mmCIF file of C-alpha atoms and ligand atoms in Angstrom:
data_model
loop_
_atom_site.group_PDB
_atom_site.id
_atom_site.type_symbol
_atom_site.label_atom_id
_atom_site.label_comp_id
_atom_site.label_asym_id
_atom_site.label_seq_id
_atom_site.Cartn_x
_atom_site.Cartn_y
_atom_site.Cartn_z
ATOM 1 C CA MET A 1 -16.598 9.264 19.209
ATOM 2 C CA ASN A 2 -14.246 11.389 22.184
ATOM 3 C CA LEU A 3 -10.241 10.735 20.798
ATOM 4 C CA THR A 4 -8.377 10.702 24.173
ATOM 5 C CA ILE A 5 -4.625 11.961 23.799
ATOM 6 C CA GLU A 6 -1.960 10.436 26.522
ATOM 7 C CA LYS A 7 1.318 12.779 25.427
ATOM 8 C CA THR A 8 4.952 10.782 25.936
ATOM 9 C CA LYS A 9 7.147 11.513 28.611
ATOM 10 C CA ASN A 10 10.116 10.873 27.358
ATOM 11 C CA PRO A 11 9.878 11.938 23.809
ATOM 12 C CA MET A 12 12.808 9.318 21.851
ATOM 13 C CA PRO A 13 15.438 10.442 19.222
ATOM 14 C CA LYS A 14 14.588 11.128 15.325
ATOM 15 C CA PRO A 15 16.531 10.017 12.909
ATOM 16 C CA ALA A 16 19.433 12.535 12.339
ATOM 17 C CA PRO A 17 18.984 14.605 8.739
ATOM 18 C CA GLY A 18 20.157 12.117 6.012
ATOM 19 C CA THR A 19 20.466 8.625 7.965
ATOM 20 C CA ALA A 20 19.180 6.239 6.053
ATOM 21 C CA LEU A 21 15.226 5.231 6.951
ATOM 22 C CA GLY A 22 15.046 2.440 5.416
ATOM 23 C CA PHE A 23 11.145 1.074 5.080
ATOM 24 C CA GLY A 24 9.330 0.834 8.213
ATOM 25 C CA ARG A 25 11.627 0.340 10.761
ATOM 26 C CA ILE A 26 11.384 3.205 12.510
ATOM 27 C CA PHE A 27 8.024 4.520 14.206
ATOM 28 C CA THR A 28 7.296 7.426 15.948
ATOM 29 C CA ASP A 29 7.393 8.115 19.799
ATOM 30 C CA HIS A 30 2.797 8.193 20.107
ATOM 31 C CA MET A 31 0.186 5.614 18.355
ATOM 32 C CA MET A 32 -3.318 5.742 17.910
ATOM 33 C CA ILE A 33 -5.795 3.362 19.326
ATOM 34 C CA MET A 34 -9.431 2.159 19.326
ATOM 35 C CA GLU A 35 -11.592 -1.056 20.863
ATOM 36 C CA TYR A 36 -14.586 -2.345 19.481
ATOM 37 C CA ASP A 37 -16.567 -4.883 20.881
ATOM 38 C CA LYS A 38 -19.538 -6.480 20.383
ATOM 39 C CA GLY A 39 -22.618 -4.996 21.319
ATOM 40 C CA GLN A 40 -20.946 -1.579 21.982
ATOM 41 C CA GLY A 41 -19.870 -0.812 18.670
ATOM 42 C CA TRP A 42 -16.316 1.241 18.310
ATOM 43 C CA HIS A 43 -14.888 2.679 21.499
ATOM 44 C CA ASP A 44 -11.810 3.982 23.641
ATOM 45 C CA ALA A 45 -10.303 5.744 21.271
ATOM 46 C CA ARG A 46 -7.467 7.425 21.963
ATOM 47 C CA ILE A 47 -3.227 8.559 21.066
ATOM 48 C CA VAL A 48 -1.054 6.869 23.513
ATOM 49 C CA PRO A 49 3.458 7.003 23.773
ATOM 50 C CA TYR A 50 3.972 4.121 21.075
ATOM 51 C CA GLY A 51 4.922 0.569 22.665
ATOM 52 C CA PRO A 52 4.286 -2.447 22.823
ATOM 53 C CA ILE A 53 0.556 -4.214 23.276
ATOM 54 C CA SER A 54 -0.171 -6.364 25.693
ATOM 55 C CA MET A 55 -2.844 -9.340 24.020
ATOM 56 C CA SER A 56 -3.806 -12.969 25.096
ATOM 57 C CA PRO A 57 -1.706 -15.953 22.833
ATOM 58 C CA ALA A 58 -5.114 -17.276 22.225
ATOM 59 C CA SER A 59 -5.777 -13.948 20.108
ATOM 60 C CA THR A 60 -8.019 -15.019 17.495
ATOM 61 C CA CYS A 61 -6.043 -12.583 14.549
ATOM 62 C CA LEU A 62 -2.852 -15.069 16.086
ATOM 63 C CA HIS A 63 -4.018 -18.654 14.825
ATOM 64 C CA TYR A 64 -6.726 -17.668 11.931
ATOM 65 C CA ALA A 65 -5.739 -14.590 10.626
ATOM 66 C CA GLN A 66 -8.062 -11.820 11.259
ATOM 67 C CA GLU A 67 -6.459 -9.162 10.197
ATOM 68 C CA THR A 68 -6.589 -6.212 7.446
ATOM 69 C CA PHE A 69 -4.409 -3.096 6.946
ATOM 70 C CA GLU A 70 -4.094 0.218 4.803
ATOM 71 C CA GLY A 71 -0.948 2.335 3.752
ATOM 72 C CA LEU A 72 -0.627 5.972 3.108
ATOM 73 C CA LYS A 73 1.559 8.664 3.824
ATOM 74 C CA ALA A 74 2.460 11.920 5.178
ATOM 75 C CA TYR A 75 4.388 13.795 2.969
ATOM 76 C CA ARG A 76 5.889 17.064 3.518
ATOM 77 C CA SER A 77 6.315 19.879 1.423
ATOM 78 C CA ALA A 78 9.186 22.346 0.887
ATOM 79 C CA ASP A 79 6.370 25.665 2.628
ATOM 80 C CA GLY A 80 5.772 23.796 5.846
ATOM 81 C CA ARG A 81 2.831 22.278 5.644
ATOM 82 C CA ILE A 82 1.900 18.401 5.996
ATOM 83 C CA LEU A 83 -0.046 17.473 3.323
ATOM 84 C CA LEU A 84 -2.352 13.374 3.044
ATOM 85 C CA PHE A 85 -2.933 11.985 0.259
ATOM 86 C CA ARG A 86 -6.351 11.230 -0.342
ATOM 87 C CA PRO A 87 -7.006 9.555 3.514
ATOM 88 C CA GLU A 88 -10.512 8.684 2.768
ATOM 89 C CA GLU A 89 -9.742 5.659 0.041
ATOM 90 C CA ASN A 90 -7.644 4.350 2.218
ATOM 91 C CA PHE A 91 -10.484 3.933 5.180
ATOM 92 C CA LYS A 92 -13.348 3.101 2.664
ATOM 93 C CA ARG A 93 -10.492 -0.358 1.078
ATOM 94 C CA LEU A 94 -10.794 -0.705 4.894
ATOM 95 C CA ASN A 95 -13.837 -1.167 5.093
ATOM 96 C CA LEU A 96 -13.569 -3.293 2.309
ATOM 97 C CA SER A 97 -10.788 -5.704 3.409
ATOM 98 C CA ASN A 98 -13.155 -5.609 7.193
ATOM 99 C CA GLU A 99 -15.796 -6.745 5.106
ATOM 100 C CA ARG A 100 -14.690 -9.652 3.183
ATOM 101 C CA ILE A 101 -13.423 -10.512 6.600
ATOM 102 C CA CYS A 102 -16.118 -10.649 9.147
ATOM 103 C CA ILE A 103 -14.371 -7.487 11.338
ATOM 104 C CA PRO A 104 -16.754 -4.657 11.656
ATOM 105 C CA HIS A 105 -17.085 -1.504 9.745
ATOM 106 C CA VAL A 106 -14.725 1.945 11.149
ATOM 107 C CA ASP A 107 -15.740 5.650 10.932
ATOM 108 C CA VAL A 108 -14.915 6.737 8.006
ATOM 109 C CA ASP A 109 -14.209 10.342 9.117
ATOM 110 C CA PHE A 110 -13.432 9.736 12.485
ATOM 111 C CA CYS A 111 -10.089 7.288 11.590
ATOM 112 C CA VAL A 112 -9.470 10.360 8.562
ATOM 113 C CA GLU A 113 -9.748 12.970 11.845
ATOM 114 C CA SER A 114 -8.230 11.207 14.360
ATOM 115 C CA LEU A 115 -4.731 9.866 12.101
ATOM 116 C CA LYS A 116 -4.846 13.636 11.432
ATOM 117 C CA GLU A 117 -4.618 14.536 15.232
ATOM 118 C CA LEU A 118 -1.539 11.383 15.618
ATOM 119 C CA VAL A 119 -0.194 12.887 12.804
ATOM 120 C CA LYS A 120 -0.125 16.777 14.104
ATOM 121 C CA LEU A 121 1.666 14.821 17.512
ATOM 122 C CA ASP A 122 4.251 13.702 15.448
ATOM 123 C CA LYS A 123 4.469 16.457 12.939
ATOM 124 C CA ASP A 124 8.314 16.711 13.952
ATOM 125 C CA TRP A 125 8.086 13.045 12.492
ATOM 126 C CA VAL A 126 7.684 13.378 8.763
ATOM 127 C CA PRO A 127 11.167 13.166 6.807
ATOM 128 C CA GLU A 128 12.727 16.596 5.130
ATOM 129 C CA GLU A 129 15.412 14.684 3.235
ATOM 130 C CA ASP A 130 13.616 14.281 -0.999
ATOM 131 C CA GLY A 131 11.789 10.722 -1.476
ATOM 132 C CA SER A 132 11.385 10.117 1.849
ATOM 133 C CA SER A 133 8.062 10.965 4.011
ATOM 134 C CA LEU A 134 6.266 9.627 7.202
ATOM 135 C CA TYR A 135 4.337 6.325 6.489
ATOM 136 C CA ILE A 136 1.375 4.921 7.892
ATOM 137 C CA ARG A 137 -0.518 1.621 9.519
ATOM 138 C CA PRO A 138 -3.810 1.435 10.432
ATOM 139 C CA PHE A 139 -4.412 -2.449 10.872
ATOM 140 C CA VAL A 140 -7.138 -4.089 12.764
ATOM 141 C CA ILE A 141 -7.188 -7.103 14.688
ATOM 142 C CA GLY A 142 -9.346 -9.647 15.526
ATOM 143 C CA ASN A 143 -8.477 -10.233 19.384
ATOM 144 C CA GLU A 144 -10.486 -12.472 21.167
ATOM 145 C CA SER A 145 -9.434 -15.053 23.396
ATOM 146 C CA ARG A 146 -11.129 -18.452 21.701
ATOM 147 C CA LEU A 147 -9.438 -20.768 19.912
ATOM 148 C CA GLY A 148 -13.001 -22.029 17.987
ATOM 149 C CA VAL A 149 -12.621 -20.723 14.777
ATOM 150 C CA LYS A 150 -15.301 -17.846 14.494
ATOM 151 C CA ASP A 151 -15.188 -13.989 13.271
ATOM 152 C CA ALA A 152 -14.570 -12.558 16.711
ATOM 153 C CA ASP A 153 -16.603 -10.565 19.047
ATOM 154 C CA ASN A 154 -13.240 -7.818 20.226
ATOM 155 C CA TYR A 155 -10.730 -6.032 18.005
ATOM 156 C CA LEU A 156 -8.638 -3.732 17.714
ATOM 157 C CA TYR A 157 -7.620 -0.877 15.519
ATOM 158 C CA ILE A 158 -3.911 0.087 15.811
ATOM 159 C CA VAL A 159 -1.539 3.389 13.816
ATOM 160 C CA LEU A 160 1.157 3.484 14.311
ATOM 161 C CA LEU A 161 4.165 6.419 12.022
ATOM 162 C CA SER A 162 7.039 5.511 10.219
ATOM 163 C CA PRO A 163 8.899 7.300 9.050
ATOM 164 C CA SER A 164 10.317 5.594 5.672
ATOM 165 C CA GLY A 165 12.927 6.033 2.832
ATOM 166 C CA ALA A 166 12.458 4.325 -0.530
ATOM 167 C CA TYR A 167 11.151 0.829 -0.541
ATOM 168 C CA TYR A 168 12.742 -0.655 -2.833
ATOM 169 C CA PRO A 169 16.434 0.425 -2.466
ATOM 170 C CA GLU A 170 16.556 0.818 -6.214
ATOM 171 C CA GLY A 171 14.337 3.713 -5.761
ATOM 172 C CA LEU A 172 13.652 4.813 -9.265
ATOM 173 C CA LYS A 173 15.371 2.981 -10.923
ATOM 174 C CA PRO A 174 13.946 -0.286 -13.063
ATOM 175 C CA VAL A 175 13.649 -3.908 -10.793
ATOM 176 C CA LYS A 176 13.433 -6.917 -12.154
ATOM 177 C CA ILE A 177 11.008 -8.979 -11.283
ATOM 178 C CA TYR A 178 10.548 -12.792 -12.091
ATOM 179 C CA VAL A 179 6.728 -13.955 -13.263
ATOM 180 C CA GLU A 180 5.719 -16.833 -10.820
ATOM 181 C CA GLU A 181 4.104 -19.706 -12.245
ATOM 182 C CA GLN A 182 4.034 -22.132 -9.670
ATOM 183 C CA TYR A 183 2.558 -20.032 -6.791
ATOM 184 C CA VAL A 184 -0.005 -18.660 -6.976
ATOM 185 C CA ARG A 185 -1.326 -15.192 -4.680
ATOM 186 C CA ALA A 186 -5.360 -15.455 -4.917
ATOM 187 C CA VAL A 187 -8.248 -16.925 -6.160
ATOM 188 C CA ARG A 188 -11.059 -16.206 -7.897
ATOM 189 C CA GLY A 189 -13.784 -15.952 -4.725
ATOM 190 C CA GLY A 190 -10.445 -15.724 -2.396
ATOM 191 C CA MET A 191 -9.680 -12.506 -1.094
ATOM 192 C CA GLY A 192 -6.360 -10.962 -2.931
ATOM 193 C CA PHE A 193 -8.828 -7.460 -3.508
ATOM 194 C CA ALA A 194 -8.452 -7.046 0.279
ATOM 195 C CA LYS A 195 -5.862 -5.892 1.582
ATOM 196 C CA THR A 196 -5.564 -8.590 4.543
ATOM 197 C CA GLY A 197 -2.391 -10.013 6.055
ATOM 198 C CA GLY A 198 -2.890 -13.721 4.763
ATOM 199 C CA ASN A 199 -2.333 -13.014 1.625
ATOM 200 C CA TYR A 200 1.254 -11.645 1.936
ATOM 201 C CA ALA A 201 1.734 -14.760 3.491
ATOM 202 C CA ALA A 202 0.698 -16.675 0.811
ATOM 203 C CA SER A 203 3.032 -14.372 -1.405
ATOM 204 C CA MET A 204 6.777 -15.019 0.656
ATOM 205 C CA LEU A 205 7.916 -17.802 -0.499
ATOM 206 C CA ALA A 206 7.771 -16.974 -3.800
ATOM 207 C CA GLN A 207 9.045 -13.864 -3.238
ATOM 208 C CA HIS A 208 11.783 -15.251 -1.162
ATOM 209 C CA THR A 209 12.868 -17.482 -4.140
ATOM 210 C CA ALA A 210 13.203 -14.362 -6.495
ATOM 211 C CA HIS A 211 15.374 -12.810 -4.113
ATOM 212 C CA GLU A 212 17.115 -15.668 -4.259
ATOM 213 C CA LYS A 213 17.661 -16.023 -7.970
ATOM 214 C CA GLY A 214 17.751 -12.034 -8.038
ATOM 215 C CA TYR A 215 14.589 -10.486 -8.754
ATOM 216 C CA SER A 216 12.942 -7.422 -6.605
ATOM 217 C CA GLN A 217 9.279 -9.140 -6.735
ATOM 218 C CA VAL A 218 7.283 -11.397 -8.461
ATOM 219 C CA LEU A 219 4.387 -10.732 -10.438
ATOM 220 C CA TRP A 220 1.611 -13.526 -9.878
ATOM 221 C CA LEU A 221 -0.985 -14.478 -12.805
ATOM 222 C CA ASP A 222 -3.852 -15.918 -12.505
ATOM 223 C CA GLY A 223 -4.754 -18.339 -10.209
ATOM 224 C CA VAL A 224 -7.163 -20.608 -12.152
ATOM 225 C CA GLU A 225 -5.762 -20.237 -16.281
ATOM 226 C CA ARG A 226 -2.111 -19.032 -14.489
ATOM 227 C CA LYS A 227 -1.819 -16.604 -17.798
ATOM 228 C CA TYR A 228 -2.855 -13.115 -17.309
ATOM 229 C CA VAL A 229 -0.432 -10.538 -15.453
ATOM 230 C CA GLY A 230 -2.497 -9.985 -12.052
ATOM 231 C CA GLU A 231 0.040 -6.965 -9.405
ATOM 232 C CA VAL A 232 2.864 -7.904 -8.155
ATOM 233 C CA GLY A 233 4.139 -8.235 -3.984
ATOM 234 C CA ALA A 234 3.129 -4.407 -3.525
ATOM 235 C CA MET A 235 2.071 -3.215 -5.979
ATOM 236 C CA ASN A 236 -0.124 -2.943 -9.061
ATOM 237 C CA MET A 237 1.187 -2.809 -12.665
ATOM 238 C CA PHE A 238 1.118 -0.506 -16.043
ATOM 239 C CA PHE A 239 2.197 -2.226 -19.324
ATOM 240 C CA VAL A 240 2.826 0.296 -22.430
ATOM 241 C CA ILE A 241 2.386 -1.806 -25.823
ATOM 242 C CA ASP A 242 2.174 0.035 -29.228
ATOM 243 C CA GLY A 243 1.361 3.016 -27.508
ATOM 244 C CA GLU A 244 -1.566 1.950 -25.400
ATOM 245 C CA VAL A 245 -1.307 1.958 -21.637
ATOM 246 C CA VAL A 246 -3.038 -1.169 -20.132
ATOM 247 C CA THR A 247 -3.323 -2.516 -16.302
ATOM 248 C CA PRO A 248 -4.516 -5.876 -15.403
ATOM 249 C CA GLU A 249 -8.698 -5.036 -14.716
ATOM 250 C CA LEU A 250 -10.279 -5.761 -11.041
ATOM 251 C CA ASP A 251 -11.420 -8.855 -11.212
ATOM 252 C CA GLY A 252 -11.520 -9.364 -7.768
ATOM 253 C CA SER A 253 -8.544 -11.157 -7.474
ATOM 254 C CA ILE A 254 -5.477 -7.896 -6.892
ATOM 255 C CA LEU A 255 -5.342 -4.891 -4.897
ATOM 256 C CA ALA A 256 -7.678 -2.046 -6.101
ATOM 257 C CA GLY A 257 -4.957 0.403 -5.548
ATOM 258 C CA ILE A 258 -5.450 4.139 -4.765
ATOM 259 C CA THR A 259 -1.654 5.331 -6.248
ATOM 260 C CA ARG A 260 -3.266 2.601 -10.069
ATOM 261 C CA LYS A 261 -6.732 5.160 -9.835
ATOM 262 C CA SER A 262 -5.041 7.885 -9.943
ATOM 263 C CA ILE A 263 -2.200 6.988 -12.846
ATOM 264 C CA ILE A 264 -5.315 6.020 -14.452
ATOM 265 C CA GLU A 265 -6.669 9.468 -13.778
ATOM 266 C CA LEU A 266 -3.788 11.298 -14.039
ATOM 267 C CA LEU A 267 -3.037 10.075 -17.721
ATOM 268 C CA ARG A 268 -6.624 9.982 -18.890
ATOM 269 C CA ALA A 269 -6.080 13.859 -17.801
ATOM 270 C CA LYS A 270 -3.367 14.089 -19.958
ATOM 271 C CA GLY A 271 -5.292 12.103 -23.479
ATOM 272 C CA MET A 272 -3.805 8.902 -22.874
ATOM 273 C CA THR A 273 -5.430 5.340 -22.846
ATOM 274 C CA VAL A 274 -5.348 3.014 -20.927
ATOM 275 C CA THR A 275 -7.448 0.389 -20.993
ATOM 276 C CA GLU A 276 -8.426 -2.371 -17.987
ATOM 277 C CA ARG A 277 -8.523 -5.069 -18.992
ATOM 278 C CA LYS A 278 -6.892 -8.405 -18.628
ATOM 279 C CA LEU A 279 -3.553 -8.254 -19.979
ATOM 280 C CA ALA A 280 -1.725 -12.413 -21.041
ATOM 281 C CA ILE A 281 1.412 -13.248 -20.156
ATOM 282 C CA GLN A 282 2.299 -14.006 -24.306
ATOM 283 C CA GLU A 283 0.645 -10.885 -24.745
ATOM 284 C CA ILE A 284 3.330 -8.797 -22.484
ATOM 285 C CA ALA A 285 6.179 -11.487 -24.034
ATOM 286 C CA ASP A 286 4.834 -11.177 -28.273
ATOM 287 C CA ALA A 287 4.638 -7.172 -27.442
ATOM 288 C CA ALA A 288 7.961 -7.419 -26.416
ATOM 289 C CA ASP A 289 9.531 -9.719 -29.419
ATOM 290 C CA ALA A 290 8.209 -7.138 -31.626
ATOM 291 C CA GLY A 291 9.766 -4.496 -30.599
ATOM 292 C CA LYS A 292 6.409 -2.960 -28.677
ATOM 293 C CA LEU A 293 6.253 -3.224 -24.895
ATOM 294 C CA GLN A 294 7.801 0.120 -24.398
ATOM 295 C CA GLU A 295 6.885 0.692 -20.488
ATOM 296 C CA ALA A 296 6.683 -1.971 -17.548
ATOM 297 C CA PHE A 297 5.670 -0.180 -14.404
ATOM 298 C CA GLY A 298 4.801 -0.814 -11.150
ATOM 299 C CA SER A 299 2.452 1.783 -8.501
ATOM 300 C CA GLY A 300 1.685 1.265 -4.842
ATOM 301 C CA THR A 301 1.609 3.873 -2.185
ATOM 302 C CA ALA A 302 4.814 2.548 -0.082
ATOM 303 C CA ALA A 303 6.460 1.806 -3.817
ATOM 304 C CA VAL A 304 5.204 5.214 -5.573
ATOM 305 C CA ILE A 305 6.460 4.015 -9.449
ATOM 306 C CA SER A 306 9.103 1.398 -9.369
ATOM 307 C CA PRO A 307 9.549 0.902 -13.912
ATOM 308 C CA VAL A 308 10.137 -2.484 -14.490
ATOM 309 C CA GLY A 309 13.723 -3.775 -16.292
ATOM 310 C CA GLU A 310 13.793 -7.281 -17.088
ATOM 311 C CA LEU A 311 10.722 -9.400 -16.623
ATOM 312 C CA LYS A 312 11.647 -12.913 -16.533
ATOM 313 C CA TRP A 313 8.710 -15.619 -17.804
ATOM 314 C CA GLY A 314 9.734 -19.080 -17.773
ATOM 315 C CA ASP A 315 13.539 -19.218 -19.964
ATOM 316 C CA LYS A 316 12.239 -16.124 -21.406
ATOM 317 C CA VAL A 317 13.924 -12.934 -20.639
ATOM 318 C CA MET A 318 11.976 -9.598 -21.365
ATOM 319 C CA THR A 319 15.076 -5.977 -21.409
ATOM 320 C CA ILE A 320 12.442 -3.277 -20.914
ATOM 321 C CA ASN A 321 13.313 0.010 -22.787
ATOM 322 C CA ASN A 322 16.607 -0.929 -22.793
ATOM 323 C CA GLY A 323 16.580 -1.388 -17.971
ATOM 324 C CA GLU A 324 15.879 2.177 -18.348
ATOM 325 C CA ILE A 325 12.478 4.368 -16.946
ATOM 326 C CA GLY A 326 10.572 5.718 -19.880
ATOM 327 C CA PRO A 327 8.753 8.460 -20.420
ATOM 328 C CA ILE A 328 5.440 7.339 -19.003
ATOM 329 C CA ALA A 329 6.401 5.814 -15.742
ATOM 330 C CA GLN A 330 8.308 9.852 -15.430
ATOM 331 C CA TYR A 331 5.851 11.537 -15.981
ATOM 332 C CA ALA A 332 3.621 9.362 -13.602
ATOM 333 C CA TYR A 333 6.359 9.466 -11.116
ATOM 334 C CA ASP A 334 6.891 13.756 -11.257
ATOM 335 C CA THR A 335 3.216 14.373 -11.638
ATOM 336 C CA LEU A 336 1.880 11.850 -8.775
ATOM 337 C CA THR A 337 4.915 13.362 -6.179
ATOM 338 C CA GLY A 338 4.536 16.327 -7.446
ATOM 339 C CA ILE A 339 0.885 16.431 -5.780
ATOM 340 C CA GLN A 340 2.163 14.495 -3.040
ATOM 341 C CA TRP A 341 4.452 16.560 -2.135
ATOM 342 C CA GLY A 342 2.404 20.393 -2.426
ATOM 343 C CA ARG A 343 4.749 21.497 -5.519
ATOM 344 C CA ILE A 344 1.803 20.886 -8.447
ATOM 345 C CA PRO A 345 -1.800 20.802 -8.124
ATOM 346 C CA GLY A 346 -3.567 18.630 -8.275
ATOM 347 C CA PRO A 347 -7.339 17.458 -8.353
ATOM 348 C CA GLU A 348 -9.932 19.105 -6.541
ATOM 349 C CA GLY A 349 -9.750 17.043 -2.976
ATOM 350 C CA TRP A 350 -6.879 15.015 -3.824
ATOM 351 C CA VAL A 351 -4.420 16.759 -0.838
ATOM 352 C CA GLU A 352 -5.434 17.452 2.190
ATOM 353 C CA GLU A 353 -3.413 19.279 4.897
ATOM 354 C CA VAL A 354 -2.860 18.444 7.702
ATOM 355 C CA CYS A 355 -1.018 21.588 9.491
ATOM 356 C CA ARG A 356 2.247 23.160 9.455
ATOM 357 C CA VAL A 357 5.574 22.870 10.624
HETATM 358 N N1 LIG B 401 -1.070 -4.036 -4.136
HETATM 359 C C1 LIG B 401 -0.353 -4.738 -3.457
HETATM 360 C C2 LIG B 401 -1.098 -6.072 -2.907
HETATM 361 C C3 LIG B 401 0.021 -3.866 -2.417
HETATM 362 O O1 LIG B 401 -0.311 -4.082 -1.315
HETATM 363 C C4 LIG B 401 -0.185 -2.689 -2.330
HETATM 364 C C5 LIG B 401 0.503 -1.318 -1.361
HETATM 365 O O2 LIG B 401 -0.587 -1.000 -1.217
HETATM 366 C C6 LIG B 401 -0.820 -2.458 -4.068
HETATM 367 C C7 LIG B 401 -1.307 -3.217 -5.192
HETATM 368 C C8 LIG B 401 -1.311 -0.861 -4.457
HETATM 369 O O3 LIG B 401 -1.962 -0.155 -4.144
HETATM 370 P P1 LIG B 401 -1.827 1.099 -2.661
HETATM 371 O O4 LIG B 401 -1.648 2.838 -4.323
HETATM 372 O O5 LIG B 401 -2.866 1.930 -2.796
HETATM 373 O O6 LIG B 401 -0.682 1.350 -2.212
HETATM 374 C C1 LIG B 402 1.658 0.230 0.902
HETATM 375 O O1 LIG B 402 2.110 0.585 -0.329
HETATM 376 O O2 LIG B 402 0.970 0.764 1.813
HETATM 377 C C2 LIG B 402 1.418 -1.654 1.351
HETATM 378 O O3 LIG B 402 1.223 -1.587 1.749
HETATM 379 C C3 LIG B 402 2.743 -2.265 0.412
HETATM 380 C C4 LIG B 402 3.409 -2.730 1.975
HETATM 381 C C5 LIG B 402 2.364 -4.350 1.383
HETATM 382 C C6 LIG B 402 4.814 -3.100 2.503
#
């Protein structure tokens, strides 16, 4: 497919070096759009100046949440290269999410190549400050003007770029997590494995309440027995129990994180045992009581590696590693960010160079 490029005539001022970027609040000069119509497939791929889009108020995504999205980042290396981390994985996962809610597949290679063109055009927006990067948000929305409940005949694929800092204001300082017992985010057979807006809407009330209680995020339990740990709002979880690194298995109700998969590979390559299995919250609490809960940390594109210093489950408060980052989380963070920022070589194919600045 052809990709046309319309450059902006009014470039926006870039955040001055040292500006606190926050997460996902600033957008670059350009975005990418592509359209789908039944019978025609994807067409009219174009990079255009960033700005509002016009759509029908009866658009399917607005009423029935037919929407999927991805999140990845572009990094600026110290020697002036702009790098992407495993971008094919994101577009393959986008297609898995799409399948779950009847959105047509996108072409993975075209999405990666057109993303590289977009990032190249806005390369000066990739921030230089330590720990900051260009967050990339591809998403697809059902965009047929019709109120009947049915998958749409028309879709929009859009990619936004946002220079961003740390997702959690705590940065690498351990966060406090609340184990949610009242609400669930996903159930077996539901859409938990898909990156679709509805899952995040389902999480907001619990997250709001946890915030009010002084916790950064909630840890979801399985939707059937409320016994097994799943994931946190925007990251997968790892626990180190008596020397074993354990992460909840991919049971269809949690997202198959690309950071999760990368960390598993990196820790195993270092000779550590990493087990993907069911993990009961009671087992974690017992390990904490026995002094065997050595570490807990989350992994995600936005969150990177986020150590957990405190877990609250009902009346029980578990302080982990004295509220400090542990050695495995630190190793995971140093190795992952080292690869992403091009400081250390990663496994073949993990890092793709877009251009030089
Ligand atoms: N789980 C949820 C619910 C998420 O939103 C994310 C972030 O994308 C993750 C896990 C981590 O996934 P990844 O490592 O691919 O960013
Ligand atoms: C990501 O880590 O890319 C995410 O999508 C998390 C997000 C929901 C902010």
